[in-house]
Structure formats: structure tokens, C-alpha cells
XYZ file of C-alpha atoms in Angstrom:
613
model
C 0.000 0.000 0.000
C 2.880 2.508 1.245
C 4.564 1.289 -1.960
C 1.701 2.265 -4.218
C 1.064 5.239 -2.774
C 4.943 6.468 -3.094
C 4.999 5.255 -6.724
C 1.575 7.057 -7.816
C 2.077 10.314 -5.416
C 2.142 12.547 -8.187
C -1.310 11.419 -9.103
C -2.782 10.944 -5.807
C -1.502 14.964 -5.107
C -3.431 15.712 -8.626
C -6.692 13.942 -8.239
C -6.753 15.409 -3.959
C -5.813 18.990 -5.665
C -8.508 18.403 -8.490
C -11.489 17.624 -5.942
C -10.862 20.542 -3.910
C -10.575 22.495 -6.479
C -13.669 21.205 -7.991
C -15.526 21.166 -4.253
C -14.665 24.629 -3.361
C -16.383 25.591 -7.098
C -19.500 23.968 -5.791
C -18.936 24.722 -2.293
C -22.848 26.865 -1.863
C -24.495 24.416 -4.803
C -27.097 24.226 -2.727
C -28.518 27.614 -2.340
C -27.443 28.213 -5.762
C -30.945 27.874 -7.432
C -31.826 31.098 -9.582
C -29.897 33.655 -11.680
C -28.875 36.367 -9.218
C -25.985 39.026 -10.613
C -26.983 42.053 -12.714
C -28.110 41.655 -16.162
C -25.170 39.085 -17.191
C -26.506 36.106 -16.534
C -29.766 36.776 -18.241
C -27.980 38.072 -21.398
C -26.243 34.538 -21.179
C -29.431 31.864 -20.846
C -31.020 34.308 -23.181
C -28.927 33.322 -26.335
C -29.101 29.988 -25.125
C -32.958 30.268 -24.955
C -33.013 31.356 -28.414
C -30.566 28.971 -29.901
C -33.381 26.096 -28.697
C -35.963 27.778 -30.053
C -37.751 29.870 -27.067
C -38.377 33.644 -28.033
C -37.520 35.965 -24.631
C -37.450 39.068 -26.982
C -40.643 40.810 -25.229
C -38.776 40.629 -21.837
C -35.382 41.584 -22.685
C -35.364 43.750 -25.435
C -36.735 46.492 -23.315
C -34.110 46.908 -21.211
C -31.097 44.606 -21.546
C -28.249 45.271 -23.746
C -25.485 42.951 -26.381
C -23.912 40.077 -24.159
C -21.557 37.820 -26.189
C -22.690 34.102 -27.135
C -19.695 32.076 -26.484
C -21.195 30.805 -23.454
C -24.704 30.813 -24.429
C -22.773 27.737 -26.406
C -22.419 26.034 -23.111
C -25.450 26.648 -21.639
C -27.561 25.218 -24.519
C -27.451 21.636 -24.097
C -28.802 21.870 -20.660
C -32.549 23.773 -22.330
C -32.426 20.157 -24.792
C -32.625 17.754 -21.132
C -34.458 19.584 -18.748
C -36.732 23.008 -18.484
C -35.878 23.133 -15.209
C -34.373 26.493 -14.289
C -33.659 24.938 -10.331
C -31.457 21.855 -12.057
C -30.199 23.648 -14.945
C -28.327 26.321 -12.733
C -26.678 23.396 -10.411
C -26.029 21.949 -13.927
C -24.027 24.925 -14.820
C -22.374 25.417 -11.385
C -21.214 21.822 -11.776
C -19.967 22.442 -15.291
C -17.836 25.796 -13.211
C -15.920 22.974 -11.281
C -15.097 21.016 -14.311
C -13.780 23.574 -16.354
C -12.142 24.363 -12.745
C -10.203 21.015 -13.010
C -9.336 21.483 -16.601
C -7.848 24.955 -16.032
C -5.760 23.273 -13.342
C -4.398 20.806 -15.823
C -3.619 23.196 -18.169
C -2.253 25.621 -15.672
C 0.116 22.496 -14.691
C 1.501 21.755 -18.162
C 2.221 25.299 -19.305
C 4.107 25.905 -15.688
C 5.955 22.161 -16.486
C 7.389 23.696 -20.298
C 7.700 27.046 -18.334
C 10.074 25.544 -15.315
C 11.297 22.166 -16.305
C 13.734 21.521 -13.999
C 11.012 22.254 -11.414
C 10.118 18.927 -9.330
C 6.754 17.863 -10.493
C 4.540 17.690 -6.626
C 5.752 21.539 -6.814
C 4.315 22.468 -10.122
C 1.100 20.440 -8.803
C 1.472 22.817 -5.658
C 1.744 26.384 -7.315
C -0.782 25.092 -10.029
C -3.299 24.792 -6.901
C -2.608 28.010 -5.131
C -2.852 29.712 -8.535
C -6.685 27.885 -9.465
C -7.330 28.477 -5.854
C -7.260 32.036 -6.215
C -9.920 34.168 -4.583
C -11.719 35.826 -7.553
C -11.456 32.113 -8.869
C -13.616 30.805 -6.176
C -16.052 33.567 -5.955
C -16.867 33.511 -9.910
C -17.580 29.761 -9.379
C -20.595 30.209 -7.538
C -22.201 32.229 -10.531
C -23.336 30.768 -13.844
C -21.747 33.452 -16.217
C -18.827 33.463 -18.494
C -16.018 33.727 -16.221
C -15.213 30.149 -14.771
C -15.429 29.207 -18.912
C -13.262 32.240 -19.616
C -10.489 31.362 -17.712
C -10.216 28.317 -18.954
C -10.088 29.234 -22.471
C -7.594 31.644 -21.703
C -5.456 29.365 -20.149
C -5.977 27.097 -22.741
C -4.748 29.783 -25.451
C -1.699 30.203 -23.599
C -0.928 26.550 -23.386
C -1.478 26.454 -27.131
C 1.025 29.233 -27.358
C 3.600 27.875 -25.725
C 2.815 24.471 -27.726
C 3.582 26.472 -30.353
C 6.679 28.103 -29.612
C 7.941 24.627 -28.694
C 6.749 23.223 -31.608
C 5.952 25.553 -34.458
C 3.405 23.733 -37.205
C 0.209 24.483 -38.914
C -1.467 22.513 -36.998
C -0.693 24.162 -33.745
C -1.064 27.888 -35.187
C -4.377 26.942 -36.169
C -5.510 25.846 -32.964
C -4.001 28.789 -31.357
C -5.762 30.887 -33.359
C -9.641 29.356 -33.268
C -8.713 29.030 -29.067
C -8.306 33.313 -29.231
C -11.591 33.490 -31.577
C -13.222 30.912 -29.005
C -11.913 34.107 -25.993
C -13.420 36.638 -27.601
C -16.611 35.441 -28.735
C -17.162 34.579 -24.745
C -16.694 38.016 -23.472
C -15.613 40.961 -25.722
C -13.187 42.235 -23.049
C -10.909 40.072 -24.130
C -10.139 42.658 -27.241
C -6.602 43.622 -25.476
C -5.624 40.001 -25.793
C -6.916 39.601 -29.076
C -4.851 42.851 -30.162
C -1.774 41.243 -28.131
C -2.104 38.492 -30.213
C -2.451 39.811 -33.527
C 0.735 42.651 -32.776
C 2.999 39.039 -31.604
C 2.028 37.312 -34.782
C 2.935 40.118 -36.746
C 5.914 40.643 -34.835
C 6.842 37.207 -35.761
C 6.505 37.544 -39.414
C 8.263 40.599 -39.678
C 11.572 39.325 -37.282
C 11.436 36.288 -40.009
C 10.701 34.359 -37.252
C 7.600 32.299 -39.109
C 7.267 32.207 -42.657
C 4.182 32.989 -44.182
C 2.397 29.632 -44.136
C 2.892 29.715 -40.313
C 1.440 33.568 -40.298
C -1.230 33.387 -42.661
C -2.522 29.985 -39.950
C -1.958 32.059 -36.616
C -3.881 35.089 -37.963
C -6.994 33.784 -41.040
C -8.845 31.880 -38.280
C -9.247 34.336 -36.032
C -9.545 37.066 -38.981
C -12.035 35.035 -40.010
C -14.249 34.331 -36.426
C -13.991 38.130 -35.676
C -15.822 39.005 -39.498
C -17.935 36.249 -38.425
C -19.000 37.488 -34.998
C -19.999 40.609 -36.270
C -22.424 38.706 -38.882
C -23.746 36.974 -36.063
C -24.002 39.520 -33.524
C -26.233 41.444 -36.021
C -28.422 38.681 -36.232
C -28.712 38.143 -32.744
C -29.317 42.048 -32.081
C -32.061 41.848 -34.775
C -33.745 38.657 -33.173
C -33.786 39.505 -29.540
C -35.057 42.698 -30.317
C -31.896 44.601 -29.150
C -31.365 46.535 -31.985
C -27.773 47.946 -33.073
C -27.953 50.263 -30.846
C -24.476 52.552 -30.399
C -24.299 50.380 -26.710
C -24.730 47.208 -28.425
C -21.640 47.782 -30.574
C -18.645 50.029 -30.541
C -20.479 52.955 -29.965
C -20.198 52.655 -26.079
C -16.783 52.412 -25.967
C -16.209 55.166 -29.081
C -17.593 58.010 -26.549
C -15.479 56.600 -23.539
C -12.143 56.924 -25.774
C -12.935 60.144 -27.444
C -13.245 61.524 -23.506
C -9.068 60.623 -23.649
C -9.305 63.977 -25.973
C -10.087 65.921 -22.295
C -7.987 66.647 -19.188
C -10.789 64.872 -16.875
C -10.694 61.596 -19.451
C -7.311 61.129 -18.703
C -7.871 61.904 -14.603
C -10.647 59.627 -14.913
C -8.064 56.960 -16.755
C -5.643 57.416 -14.610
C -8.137 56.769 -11.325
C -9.483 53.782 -12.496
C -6.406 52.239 -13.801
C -4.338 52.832 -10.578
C -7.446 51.682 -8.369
C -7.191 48.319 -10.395
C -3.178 47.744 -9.815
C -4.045 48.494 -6.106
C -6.974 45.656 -5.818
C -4.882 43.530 -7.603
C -1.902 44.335 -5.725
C -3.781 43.598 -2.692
C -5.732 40.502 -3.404
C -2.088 38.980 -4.807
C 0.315 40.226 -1.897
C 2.135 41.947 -4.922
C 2.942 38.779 -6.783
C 1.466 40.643 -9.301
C 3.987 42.578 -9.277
C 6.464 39.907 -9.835
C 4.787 38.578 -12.280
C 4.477 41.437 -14.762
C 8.184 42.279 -13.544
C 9.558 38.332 -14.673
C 8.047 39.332 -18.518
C 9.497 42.441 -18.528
C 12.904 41.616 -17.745
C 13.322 38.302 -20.146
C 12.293 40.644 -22.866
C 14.659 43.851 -21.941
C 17.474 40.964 -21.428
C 16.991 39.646 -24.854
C 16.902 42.560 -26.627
C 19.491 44.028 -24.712
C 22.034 40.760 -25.834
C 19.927 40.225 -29.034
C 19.412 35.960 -28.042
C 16.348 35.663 -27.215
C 15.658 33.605 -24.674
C 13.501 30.151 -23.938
C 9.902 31.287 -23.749
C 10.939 35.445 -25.032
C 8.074 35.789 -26.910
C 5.420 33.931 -24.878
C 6.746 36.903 -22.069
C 6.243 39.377 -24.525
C 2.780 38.209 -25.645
C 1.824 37.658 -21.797
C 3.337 41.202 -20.960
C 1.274 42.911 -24.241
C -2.107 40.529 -23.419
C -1.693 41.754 -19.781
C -1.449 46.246 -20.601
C -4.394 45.182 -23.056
C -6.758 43.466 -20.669
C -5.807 46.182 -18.309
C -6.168 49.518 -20.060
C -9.509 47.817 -22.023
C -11.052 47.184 -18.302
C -10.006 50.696 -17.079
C -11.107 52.977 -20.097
C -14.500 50.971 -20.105
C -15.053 52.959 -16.647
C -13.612 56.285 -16.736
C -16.757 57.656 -18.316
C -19.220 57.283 -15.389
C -20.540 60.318 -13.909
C -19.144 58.655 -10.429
C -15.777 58.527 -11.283
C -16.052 62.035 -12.951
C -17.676 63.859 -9.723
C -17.217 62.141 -6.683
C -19.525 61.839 -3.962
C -20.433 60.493 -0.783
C -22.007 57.502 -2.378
C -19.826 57.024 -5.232
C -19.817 53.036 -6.118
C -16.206 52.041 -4.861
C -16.842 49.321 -7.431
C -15.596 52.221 -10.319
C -11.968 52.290 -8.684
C -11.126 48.874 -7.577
C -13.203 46.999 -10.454
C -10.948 43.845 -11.275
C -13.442 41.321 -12.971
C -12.290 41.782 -16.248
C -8.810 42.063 -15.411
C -8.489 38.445 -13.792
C -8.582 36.483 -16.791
C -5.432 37.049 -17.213
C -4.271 37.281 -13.595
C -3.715 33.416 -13.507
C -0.128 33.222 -15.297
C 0.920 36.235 -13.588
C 0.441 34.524 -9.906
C 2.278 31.536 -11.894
C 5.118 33.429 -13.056
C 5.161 35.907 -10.180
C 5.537 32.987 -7.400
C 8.641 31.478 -9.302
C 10.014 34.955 -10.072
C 10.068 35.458 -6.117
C 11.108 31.921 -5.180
C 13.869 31.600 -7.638
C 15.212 34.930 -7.576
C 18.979 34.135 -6.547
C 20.310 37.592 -6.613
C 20.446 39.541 -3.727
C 20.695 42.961 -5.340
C 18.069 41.743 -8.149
C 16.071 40.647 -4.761
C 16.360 44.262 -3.536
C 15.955 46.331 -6.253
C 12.752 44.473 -7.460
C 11.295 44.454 -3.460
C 11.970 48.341 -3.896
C 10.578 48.894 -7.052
C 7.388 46.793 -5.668
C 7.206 49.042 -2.277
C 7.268 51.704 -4.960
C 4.815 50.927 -7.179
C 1.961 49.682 -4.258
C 2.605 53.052 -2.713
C 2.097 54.838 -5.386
C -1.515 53.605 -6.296
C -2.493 53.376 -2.989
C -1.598 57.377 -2.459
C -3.533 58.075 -5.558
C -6.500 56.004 -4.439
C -6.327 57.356 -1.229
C -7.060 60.942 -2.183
C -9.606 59.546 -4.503
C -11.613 57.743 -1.845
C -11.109 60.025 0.968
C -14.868 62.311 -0.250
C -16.677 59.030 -0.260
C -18.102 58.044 2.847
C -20.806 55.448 1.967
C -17.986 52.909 1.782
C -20.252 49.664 1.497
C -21.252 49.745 -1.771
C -19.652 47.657 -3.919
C -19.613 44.854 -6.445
C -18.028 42.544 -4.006
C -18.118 39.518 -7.171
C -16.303 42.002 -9.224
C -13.588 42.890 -6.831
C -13.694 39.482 -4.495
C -9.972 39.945 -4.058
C -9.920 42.375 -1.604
C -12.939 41.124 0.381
C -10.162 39.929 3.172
C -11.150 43.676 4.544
C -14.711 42.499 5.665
C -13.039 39.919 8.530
C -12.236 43.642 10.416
C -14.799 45.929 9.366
C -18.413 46.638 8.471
C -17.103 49.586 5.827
C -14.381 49.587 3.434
C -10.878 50.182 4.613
C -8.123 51.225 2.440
C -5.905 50.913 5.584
C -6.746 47.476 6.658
C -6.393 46.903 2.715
C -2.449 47.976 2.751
C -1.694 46.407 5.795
C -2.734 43.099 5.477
C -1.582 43.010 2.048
C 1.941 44.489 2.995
C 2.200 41.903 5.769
C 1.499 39.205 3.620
C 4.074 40.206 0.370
C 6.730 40.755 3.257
C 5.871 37.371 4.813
C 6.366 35.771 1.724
C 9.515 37.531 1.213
C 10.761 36.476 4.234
C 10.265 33.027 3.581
C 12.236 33.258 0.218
C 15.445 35.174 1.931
C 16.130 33.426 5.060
C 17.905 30.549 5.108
C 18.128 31.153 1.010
C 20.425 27.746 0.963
C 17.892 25.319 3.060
C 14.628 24.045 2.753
C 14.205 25.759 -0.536
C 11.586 23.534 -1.492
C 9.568 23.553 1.685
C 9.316 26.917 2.067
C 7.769 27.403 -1.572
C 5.244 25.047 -0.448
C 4.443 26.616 2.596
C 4.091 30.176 0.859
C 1.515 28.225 -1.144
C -0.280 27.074 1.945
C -0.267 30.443 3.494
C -1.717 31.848 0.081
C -4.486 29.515 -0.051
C -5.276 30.115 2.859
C -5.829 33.500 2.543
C -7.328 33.304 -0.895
C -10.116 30.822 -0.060
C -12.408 32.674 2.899
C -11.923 35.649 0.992
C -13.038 33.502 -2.120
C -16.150 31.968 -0.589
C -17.152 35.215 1.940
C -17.089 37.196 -1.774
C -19.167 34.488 -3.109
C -21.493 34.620 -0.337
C -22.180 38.488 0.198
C -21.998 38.945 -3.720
C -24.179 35.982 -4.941
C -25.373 33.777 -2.565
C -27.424 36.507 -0.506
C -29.015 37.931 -3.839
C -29.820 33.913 -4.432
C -31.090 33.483 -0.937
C -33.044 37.191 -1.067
C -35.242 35.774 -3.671
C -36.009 33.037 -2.517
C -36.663 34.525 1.372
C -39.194 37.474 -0.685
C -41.354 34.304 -2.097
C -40.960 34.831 -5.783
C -39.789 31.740 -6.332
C -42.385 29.903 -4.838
C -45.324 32.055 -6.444
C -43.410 31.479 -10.262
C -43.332 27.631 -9.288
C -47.463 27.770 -8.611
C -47.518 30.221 -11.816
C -45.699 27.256 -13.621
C -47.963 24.688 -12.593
C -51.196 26.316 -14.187
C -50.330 28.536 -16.815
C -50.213 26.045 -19.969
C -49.594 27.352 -23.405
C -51.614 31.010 -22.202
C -49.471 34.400 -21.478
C -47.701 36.351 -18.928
C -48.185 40.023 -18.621
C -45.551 41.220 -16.293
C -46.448 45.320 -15.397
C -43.500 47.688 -14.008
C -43.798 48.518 -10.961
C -43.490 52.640 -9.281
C -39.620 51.880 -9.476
C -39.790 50.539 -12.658
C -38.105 47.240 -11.326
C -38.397 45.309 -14.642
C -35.490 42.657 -13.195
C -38.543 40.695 -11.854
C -40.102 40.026 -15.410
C -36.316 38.564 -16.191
C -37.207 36.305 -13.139
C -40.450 35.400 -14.500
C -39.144 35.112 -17.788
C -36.195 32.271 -17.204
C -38.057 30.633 -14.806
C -41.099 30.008 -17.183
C -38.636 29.096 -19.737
C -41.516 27.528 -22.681
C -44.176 30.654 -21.805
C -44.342 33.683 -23.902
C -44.149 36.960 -21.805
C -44.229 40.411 -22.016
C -43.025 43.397 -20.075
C -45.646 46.366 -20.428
C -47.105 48.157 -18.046
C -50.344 48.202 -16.490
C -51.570 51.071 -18.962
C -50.970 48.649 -21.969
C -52.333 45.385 -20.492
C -55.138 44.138 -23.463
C -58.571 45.649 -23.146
C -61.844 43.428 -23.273
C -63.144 43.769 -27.103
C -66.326 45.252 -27.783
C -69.185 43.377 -26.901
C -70.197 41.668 -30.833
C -66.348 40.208 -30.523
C -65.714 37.021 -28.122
C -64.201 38.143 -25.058
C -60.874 37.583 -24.070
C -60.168 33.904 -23.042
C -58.256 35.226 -20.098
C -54.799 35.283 -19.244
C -51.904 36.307 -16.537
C -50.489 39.309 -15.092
C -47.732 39.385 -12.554
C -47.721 42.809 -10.898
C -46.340 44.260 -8.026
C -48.563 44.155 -4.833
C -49.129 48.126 -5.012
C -51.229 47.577 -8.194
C -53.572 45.202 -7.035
C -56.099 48.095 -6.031
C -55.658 49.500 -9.948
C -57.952 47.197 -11.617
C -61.251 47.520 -12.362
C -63.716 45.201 -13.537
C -65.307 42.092 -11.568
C -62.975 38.813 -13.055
C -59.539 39.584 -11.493
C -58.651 36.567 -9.020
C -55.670 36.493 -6.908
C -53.304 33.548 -8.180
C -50.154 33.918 -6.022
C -48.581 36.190 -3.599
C -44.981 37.483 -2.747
C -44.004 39.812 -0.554
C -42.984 42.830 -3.001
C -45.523 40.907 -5.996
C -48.586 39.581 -7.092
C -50.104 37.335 -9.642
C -53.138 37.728 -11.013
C -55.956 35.673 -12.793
C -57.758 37.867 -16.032
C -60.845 36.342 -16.865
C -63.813 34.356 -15.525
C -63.905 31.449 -17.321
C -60.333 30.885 -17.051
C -60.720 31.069 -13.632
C -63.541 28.234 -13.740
C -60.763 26.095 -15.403
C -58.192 26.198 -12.980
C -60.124 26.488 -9.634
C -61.098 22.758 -9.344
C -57.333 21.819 -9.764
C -55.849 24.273 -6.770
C -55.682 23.475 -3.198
C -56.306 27.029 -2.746
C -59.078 29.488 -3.124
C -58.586 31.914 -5.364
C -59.965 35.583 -4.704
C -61.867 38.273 -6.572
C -59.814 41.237 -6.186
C -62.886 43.330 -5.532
C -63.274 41.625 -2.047
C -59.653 41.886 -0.903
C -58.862 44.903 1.163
């Protein structure tokens, strides 16, 4: 047994490391049973809706704007085995620890062509700390694109480095579909996709790949982006959407054209030093490391002109990471908030890292072997200074940012779950208890990798992993928990869920009228919407529900309204009848023979509105 177990350790350590992965992915499966963050996730299972043949456009039109489809792909096997919204969410929160597991595998082969001579139980060790990093976690409980975006992005760079090892059609091709496959699952991905394209032609004009070799690293993805815009049309057109200026480029055109101003460049220069300084934080400045390991392999092979092992999978890492970074920060330094800042300014404008940590994987990768390996003392010093340098410097200009805004709970706590390590000390946001923690952490870490440099290398890399993890994973699941699980749990605590499951029950092949409420909360006709996945309904308000026809015409057969419980006292007529009841809404039986229908198949007794008080 002892035997067995020293012969197959390597796999034993992978398949332990692969179900906690996988188990800390599905760690709050249980309360995860409804869509719950923003408009994202409906974008998402709308696509998918459409792609099986269900038509949502009367809910979502309205309001929501373009989300990209490459998830949608995902999702739309689970609408062909079960209608099921409960099921089909677990479904897709199981699918987040899979692709989990498969980003860890990848994660371990790129770090075993990246450090070769490193022992193989401590690649599986860093691999782990780096999948079990805290935005990682959180965006696991959450069926979005995300957990699926990491893992193509990993994927992309393990194809890279494939092909640096190996160059061949066959592996510039795949390369190339894998960064089409990025960006048609979230559109923020653009700053990789120009990384990409700015390597490959780097490549061709160093002489480094000959034209064969170019023309299959760039058509494919040439030929997915012309693509996606054909399709994105359609899909605009279908849903309703329209090509609106925020359902294309348009957004984004007004955002850079603000650059032209003194305040767009304040605004730039806010946001973007606001995400260094979350990221800083949530990483204990590995980030740092990280971004400093590319930098210098490319200054030291340009400076002796032999490029290194690996040169230009740094470079394209470096470029990918200033894209992702500059694409997330201009997307934000329009916002009224960021422009004029008050008491109540969203914090979620300055330390907004979602987009950001698709990328952040290889960086913790790099960064932790940068650190651990560094065997220059001066190098040691000079980077440790240029570190304390940069984290005070964002941290002084988000400090004089912040200091106006005193409502310092709101935030986006999924979108910036690194830093939710603050919440263990206090109620409100603290930019001290930020630095501090973070501080003591990066110079724990370095102490571990300077003392004793000569002894117990190896067990002290291992136990900066442990201490990593085990920051990143309460600060992983408490993110998940305040961000997502709440919402989840607030839905189903108000009683919509139950009154949508009784709507479900009775409402056949007839129609949904969902009215706005006074606060126009149209998010609840969304609700109504995916949970009723095969019934047609529409978001109008109570002014436009259908009239009864004159009398020679046959009167309406009847149908359902789902209103908020404020508008119960707006109808007139006598053959309204109480269906269901939530504690913010209401549904609502039109018509008296449909009532007659379903009365002798409730439990309940259903009431004319005219003798409710």
C-alpha cells in the first residue's frame, strides 16, 4: 500500500488537488438555485434560450443590452434535457468545477514547459494556489462566463507555448480558433486579441515564421472576428436589441474620445491605478512579480539580441496583460461617479478587477517562481523596492480619490472578491486594513524566500503556497457569499420563487403580462421570464395590459399578469382573481372562465380582487 502510494504520489496529489478544487467551485451548490448578478446572466441563458428555439425578446429587449454568445454555447445543451431552471443552474455550477479542473491541468503543463527543472509535486502545488485564487472561487458560484473564460484563456496560452515549442500548422491553427473561441465569450478580451495579432505580426516581420505559419496564426481568427460581427447582427435583430451605439462600438467610441479631455485622462488614470491596487492587494504583490519576470526576459533579450527560452510567450503575456488592463479601465472612466465624486460614489468604479483576472492566472504563476527563484540579492532588492514603490504609489492616488466618499459599502463585491479579506475587520471599506494586510502578507512571503536562502528551498515554496491559499479561499467563498449567494437566498426569502413555481404549474400554453412597478423594477419580469422558460411573456405596463373587445367580438379567453402588490387596487372590472402572492408581488388571474378552469385543480381558493382589502 505505502509502496503504491509512493509510486503514484504525483497522481494521488493531482486527483486530492482536483477535488478541492472542484468542491470549493461547488462549495454553496445548494442555495445556488436562480440567476442572481446584474443583467449578465440573463444576457447569457437568453442566447441559449433562443438557440433552442424559445423567443424571450418581449422581456429583454426592453431593457437589456449585447452580451456575447460564447457561453450561451455552453449553456444550450442543458434547455435540450431539462426546463428546469432549479437543475439547470446546479447543472451549470457543476460544469464551473469542471472547467475548474481542466484549467488546473492546463495551468500544470504550461508551468511544467515554463520551469522544467522544477520537481513535479511543486508544479502540482503552485498550479493549486494559482486555481485556488480568490476571484477564482467567488466567480464559481455564478453561472456566467467567467469560470469558462479562464479556462479558455489558459488554454490559449498553453497552445502558445505548444507552439513556440513546436511551431506547425497545426498548432497555429488551434491557437488561433482558441483566441476566436476568448473573444466570442466576453468581448473584453479585445486587449488580448490585439496582443495576439501585434505578436504574430511581430513574428513575421523578425522572419521568425514564414508565411504559411502567419497566414494559420492570424486567417482563423480574422475570419471568427468578421464572423461574430455577422452573427451579432443577427442576434441584435432577433432579440429585439437593436444595433444600438451600446450594443456595438459605440459605447466604448464616446469613452475613448473623452481621452481627448484633461478629466478623461484623470478619470483613466483613477481607475487604472485603483485596479493595480486591488490587484496588488488581493495577490500580496505577486502581481507585481509577475508582470516584472516578462518584462525583464524581454529587456534581457533585446538588450544581448538571443532571445531567450519562452521570449516571446513573455512578450505576448506582458502585451495581453497592458491590453486586458487599459480595455477594463477605459471601459469605466466615463461614469458620472468617477467624474464627480460623492459620498455615495460606487467604490466598485476604482477597484473593479473582474475583467482584469482572466489574465491574472499566469501572472500569480510566473510571479511565485520569479520570487522563489530569484537568486540575486541585489536583483532581490531592487525588485522588493521597485514593488514598495509601485503599491505606494496607487495606494496614495487612491487614497485621495476615496477620501470624499463616505458610503464605503457599496460595492460589487463579485467584481472585486480579491480584496474582500477587509470584511473579517470591518463593516465599511478600509483602504488601511487593505495595505496592511496586504503588505504583511508580500513581506511574509519575502521572508520566507530570503532566510535561510540555501535550506529548505523547497519547503518553504510550499508553505508560501499554503499560506496563500489560505488566505485566498475565505476571501473567495465570503465574496461568493455576500456577492451571490445573498441575492440567491433574497429571492427566494421574498417568495418569488415559490409564487413562479405555482404560476408554472397552471399557466399552460396562455401568457404572462408582467407590469413595471413605481420603481420601474423590470429585473422581476427577467425572473419570471427564465423561470417560465416555454411561456411567452411580455413586459408592459399596467396602462398597456389588453382591453376586453367590444361586446359583438368574443371576449378575451383570459390570461396572466404578474404585478407588483401596489397595483392590485388599480384594476377595475369584476374577473380579477388572486393567483399567487410574494411579498414585493402579485399574480393575477384575467378572466372568468379561465378562472372556472383552474379552480377545481388548486388546493387554494382563489380571490376576486374586488373583495380583498
Amino acid at each position: 500500500m505505502l509502496k503504491t502510494i509512493k509510486n503514484q504520489h504525483k497522481t494521488l496529489l493531482f486527483l486530492l488537488f482536483s477535488a478541492v478544487i472542484f468542491l470549493f467551485r461547488i462549495f454553496y451548490i445548494r442555495e445556488s438555485n436562480v440567476l442572481a448578478i446584474r443583467n449578465d446572466e440573463y444576457g447569457y441563458w437568453n442566447h441559449a434560450a433562443l438557440f433552442t428555439g424559445h423567443d424571450w425578446s418581449d422581456v429583454f429587449a426592453g431593457h437589456m443590452n449585447w452580451y456575447s454568445y460564447g457561453y450561451s454555447l455552453i449553456l444550450t445543451p442543458l434547455f435540450w434535457f431539462s426546463h428546469d431552471l432549479h437543475l439547470m443552474y446546479k447543472t451549470a455550477i457543476v460544469l464551473n468545477g469542471i472547467f475548474a479542473i481542466l484549467t488546473f491541468y492546463l495551468c500544470i503543463q504550461c508551468a511544467k514547459m515554463l520551469f522544467p527543472k522544477t520537481e513535479r509535486w511543486l508544479l502540482l502545488t503552485v498550479s493549486f494556489m494559482v486555481c485556488m485564487y480568490s476571484s477564482y472561487i467567488t466567480q464559481g458560484a455564478i453561472a456566467w462566463s467567467e469560470t469558462f473564460l479562464y479556462l479558455l484563456v489558459w488554454l490559449l496560452l498553453y497552445l502558445f507555448l505548444r507552439f513556440e515549442q513546436h511551431p506547425s500548422v497545426q498548432h497555429a491553427l488551434y491557437a488561433s480558433l482558441c483566441m476566436g473561441a476568448c473573444y466570442i465569450t466576453h468581448n473584453r478580451t479585445i486587449g488580448i486579441v490585439t496582443a495576439y495579432i501585434l505578436i504574430v505580426l511581430f513574428l513575421r516581420l523578425a522572419d521568425a515564421i514564414d508565411w504559411k505559419l502567419f497566414a494559420a496564426m492570424l486567417l482563423p481568427l480574422l475570419a471568427i472576428l468578421f464572423l461574430n460581427v455577422e452573427i451579432k447582427a443577427y442576434l441584435c435583430t432577433a432579440e429585439g436589441f437593436g444595433l444600438k451605439p451600446k450594443n456595438g462600438m459605440g459605447a466604448q467610441v464616446s469613452h475613448l474620445l473623452s481621452l481627448l479631455t484633461l478629466q478623461g485622462w484623470r478619470n483613466l488614470i483613477r481607475s487604472l491605478s485603483g485596479q493595480m491596487w486591488a490587484l496588488m492587494a488581493s495577490t500580496f504583490g505577486i502581481l507585481f512579480w509577475g508582470l516584472a519576470r516578462c518584462a525583464l526576459r524581454i529587456i534581457h533579450a533585446f538588450a544581448t539580441k538571443k532571445p531567450e527560452k519562452h521570449t516571446t510567450f513573455y512578450l505576448f503575456t506582458l502585451l495581453a496583460c497592458i491590453g486586458t488592463f487599459l480595455i477594463s479601465a477605459i471601459s469605466l472612466i466615463d461614469p458620472a461617479s468617477i467624474t464627480s465624486l460623492d459620498s455615495d460614489t460606487d467604490l466598485t468604479y476604482f477597484i473593479y478587477t473582474r475583467y482584469n483576472e482572466c489574465i491574472i492566472g499566469i501572472l500569480l504563476l510566473l510571479g511565485f517562481f520569479e520570487l522563489a527563484q530569484c537568486k540575486s540579492l541585489k536583483k532581490l532588492l531592487l525588485l522588493t523596492l521597485g514593488e514598495a514603490c509601485f503599491y505606494s504609489a496607487v495606494s496614495t492616488l487612491l487614497y485621495f480619490n476615496l477620501q470624499r466618499i463616505t458610503d464605503t459599502w457599496h460595492y460589487r463585491s463579485f467584481c472585486a472578491a480579491g480584496i474582500g479579506f477587509y470584511r473579517l475587520f470591518s463593516e465599511d471599506f478600509s483602504l488601511k486594513w487593505c495595505i496592511v494586510i496586504s503588505a504583511a502578507g508580500a513581506f511574509l512571503l519575502l521572508l520566507l524566500f530570503t532566510i535561510l536562502r540555501t535550506c529548505f528551498h523547497r519547503l518553504r515554496q510550499a508553505t508560501a503556497c499554503i499560506l496563500l491559499i489560505a488566505a485566498f479561499i475565505p476571501t473567495g467563498l465570503y465574496s461568493a457569499q455576500i456577492g451571490t449567494i445573498h441575492s440567491q437566498l433574497g429571492k427566494v426569502s421574498s417568495g418569488n420563487l415559490a409564487m413562479f413555481d405555482l404560476l408554472k404549474d397552471v399557466v399552460g400554453d396562455r401568457d404572462v403580462y408582467c407590469t413595471l412597478d413605481d420603481t420601474k423594477n423590470y429585473r422581476i419580469a427577467y425572473e419570471l421570464q427564465v423561470n417560465l422558460i416555454d411561456t411567452h411573456v411580455y413586459s408592459i405596463t399596467m396602462e398597456d395590459l389588453p382591453e376586453d373587445p367590444p361586446d359583438p367580438l368574443p371576449a378575451e379567453e383570459g390570461y396572466f399578469i404578474c404585478c407588483s402588490n401596489g397595483d392590485l387596487d388599480s384594476f377595475e372590472g369584476d374577473d380579477y382573481y388572486l393567483l399567487a402572492q410574494s411579498r414585493y408581488y402579485a399574480v393575477v388571474i384575467k378572466g372568468e372562465s379561465l378562472m372556472q378552469e383552474l379552480a377545481p385543480n388548486l388546493e387554494l381558493e382563489l380571490f376576486n380582487l374586488n373583495d380583498l382589502t
